[in-house]
């Protein structure tokens, strides 16, 4: 898919019991593909709910590239923990780096607009490298 989202887990589901979760488009009967998903949270998760949700946000849902597809400019949005450094780059499918920037986490959302309009149409990979981890997002350039 081209979209991502983060859903905080309600405290009521942190009871050590297995639950089945589906995501439905608001105001419709359309269920998002990939569901239902099983979720089991131990009851001890209630005690650390705040720290767990922050960690999950950093790991899972806060690295986005939009719009996708794009006609030129894309907004890269991410969040790094305080004092974590990293490197963002955009690579074409031949492996050539077309854009690169070092970043430092300050505990707030980092956003960077990048203009790809000077490059040829095609698929590009946005790469985030941090302390031994690499995350990627695909973006399609169509002018």
Short mmCIF file of C-alpha atoms in Angstrom, two decimals:
data_model
loop_
_atom_site.label_atom_id
_atom_site.label_comp_id
_atom_site.label_asym_id
_atom_site.label_seq_id
_atom_site.Cartn_x
_atom_site.Cartn_y
_atom_site.Cartn_z
CA UNK A 1 0.00 0.00 0.00
CA UNK A 2 0.79 3.63 -0.26
CA UNK A 3 -0.47 4.63 3.17
CA UNK A 4 0.45 3.85 6.74
CA UNK A 5 -1.09 4.57 10.08
CA UNK A 6 -0.56 3.90 13.76
CA UNK A 7 -3.36 2.85 16.05
CA UNK A 8 -2.78 3.10 19.80
CA UNK A 9 -3.80 -0.07 21.59
CA UNK A 10 -6.61 0.60 24.07
CA UNK A 11 -5.83 -0.34 27.67
CA UNK A 12 -8.90 -2.61 27.68
CA UNK A 13 -7.17 -4.93 25.18
CA UNK A 14 -4.07 -5.29 27.38
CA UNK A 15 -5.56 -8.16 29.35
CA UNK A 16 -3.54 -11.22 28.31
CA UNK A 17 -6.38 -12.48 26.09
CA UNK A 18 -6.14 -12.95 22.31
CA UNK A 19 -8.18 -10.41 20.29
CA UNK A 20 -8.90 -10.24 16.54
CA UNK A 21 -8.58 -6.75 15.02
CA UNK A 22 -9.88 -5.44 11.70
CA UNK A 23 -9.50 -1.96 10.24
CA UNK A 24 -12.50 -0.54 8.38
CA UNK A 25 -12.70 2.65 6.31
CA UNK A 26 -14.76 5.16 8.27
CA UNK A 27 -18.34 5.45 7.06
CA UNK A 28 -18.19 2.27 4.96
CA UNK A 29 -18.21 -1.50 5.25
CA UNK A 30 -14.84 -1.82 3.47
CA UNK A 31 -12.23 -3.64 5.56
CA UNK A 32 -8.57 -2.80 4.86
CA UNK A 33 -6.71 -5.79 3.41
CA UNK A 34 -4.38 -7.74 5.65
CA UNK A 35 -6.85 -8.35 8.46
CA UNK A 36 -7.98 -9.60 10.75
CA UNK A 37 -4.82 -9.58 12.85
CA UNK A 38 -4.38 -11.40 16.14
CA UNK A 39 -3.22 -9.32 19.11
CA UNK A 40 -2.34 -10.54 22.57
CA UNK A 41 -0.91 -8.08 25.12
CA UNK A 42 0.03 -9.23 28.59
CA UNK A 43 -1.73 -7.51 31.43
CA UNK A 44 1.67 -6.13 32.53
CA UNK A 45 1.60 -4.06 29.32
CA UNK A 46 -0.91 -1.79 31.05
CA UNK A 47 1.85 -0.60 33.39
CA UNK A 48 4.18 0.44 30.59
CA UNK A 49 1.61 1.50 28.01
CA UNK A 50 3.05 4.97 27.44
CA UNK A 51 6.65 3.85 26.88
CA UNK A 52 5.54 0.93 24.70
CA UNK A 53 3.43 3.10 22.41
CA UNK A 54 6.25 5.62 21.96
CA UNK A 55 8.72 2.85 21.09
CA UNK A 56 6.26 1.26 18.68
CA UNK A 57 5.69 4.62 16.96
CA UNK A 58 9.43 5.14 16.43
CA UNK A 59 9.93 1.59 15.15
CA UNK A 60 6.82 1.13 13.03
CA UNK A 61 4.78 4.08 11.90
CA UNK A 62 6.75 7.28 11.76
CA UNK A 63 8.84 6.92 8.62
CA UNK A 64 6.73 8.09 5.68
CA UNK A 65 7.25 9.46 2.18
CA UNK A 66 4.43 11.39 0.51
CA UNK A 67 2.91 12.01 -1.93
CA UNK A 68 3.45 8.72 -3.67
CA UNK A 69 3.43 8.65 -6.64
CA UNK A 70 4.91 12.12 -7.02
CA UNK A 71 5.48 14.50 -9.91
CA UNK A 72 8.58 15.92 -8.22
CA UNK A 73 8.62 16.97 -4.59
CA UNK A 74 8.27 14.45 -1.75
CA UNK A 75 8.06 15.01 1.99
CA UNK A 76 10.13 12.58 4.05
CA UNK A 77 8.85 12.45 7.61
CA UNK A 78 10.34 10.47 10.48
CA UNK A 79 11.10 10.50 14.15
CA UNK A 80 14.38 9.52 15.78
CA UNK A 81 15.03 9.21 19.51
CA UNK A 82 17.05 11.97 21.16
CA UNK A 83 20.78 11.75 20.35
CA UNK A 84 20.30 9.06 17.67
CA UNK A 85 22.02 9.94 14.43
CA UNK A 86 21.23 8.65 11.00
CA UNK A 87 21.51 9.14 7.30
CA UNK A 88 18.77 9.60 4.74
CA UNK A 89 19.39 8.89 1.09
CA UNK A 90 17.44 8.41 -2.10
CA UNK A 91 18.71 5.78 -4.52
CA UNK A 92 17.62 4.95 -8.06
CA UNK A 93 17.15 1.36 -9.17
CA UNK A 94 20.67 1.26 -10.65
CA UNK A 95 22.00 1.89 -7.13
CA UNK A 96 23.10 5.49 -7.74
CA UNK A 97 22.59 7.83 -4.77
CA UNK A 98 20.70 10.88 -6.07
CA UNK A 99 20.28 12.64 -2.71
CA UNK A 100 21.82 12.25 0.76
CA UNK A 101 21.66 14.01 4.13
CA UNK A 102 22.83 13.31 7.69
CA UNK A 103 20.22 13.74 10.42
CA UNK A 104 20.19 13.84 14.22
CA UNK A 105 17.28 12.86 16.43
CA UNK A 106 15.96 15.47 18.82
CA UNK A 107 12.86 13.57 19.95
CA UNK A 108 10.62 15.51 17.57
CA UNK A 109 9.36 14.81 14.08
CA UNK A 110 11.95 15.49 11.37
CA UNK A 111 10.58 16.55 7.97
CA UNK A 112 12.50 17.20 4.78
CA UNK A 113 11.17 18.15 1.34
CA UNK A 114 13.20 16.70 -1.53
CA UNK A 115 12.74 17.73 -5.17
CA UNK A 116 13.16 14.80 -7.58
CA UNK A 117 11.84 16.64 -10.64
CA UNK A 118 15.32 16.85 -12.21
CA UNK A 119 15.52 13.04 -12.38
CA UNK A 120 13.96 10.60 -14.84
CA UNK A 121 10.60 8.97 -14.17
CA UNK A 122 10.82 5.70 -12.31
CA UNK A 123 11.08 4.03 -8.94
CA UNK A 124 13.36 5.43 -6.23
CA UNK A 125 14.16 4.03 -2.81
CA UNK A 126 14.29 6.28 0.25
CA UNK A 127 16.76 4.75 2.72
CA UNK A 128 17.00 5.55 6.44
CA UNK A 129 20.14 4.17 8.13
CA UNK A 130 20.43 4.36 11.93
CA UNK A 131 22.62 2.49 14.43
CA UNK A 132 22.69 -0.81 12.59
CA UNK A 133 19.12 -0.58 11.23
CA UNK A 134 18.05 0.15 7.69
CA UNK A 135 14.50 1.07 6.73
CA UNK A 136 13.34 1.73 3.19
CA UNK A 137 10.36 3.26 1.43
CA UNK A 138 9.63 3.14 -2.29
CA UNK A 139 8.55 6.26 -4.14
CA UNK A 140 7.42 6.49 -7.77
CA UNK A 141 8.29 9.58 -9.82
CA UNK A 142 5.83 10.31 -12.68
CA UNK A 143 6.09 13.74 -14.30
#
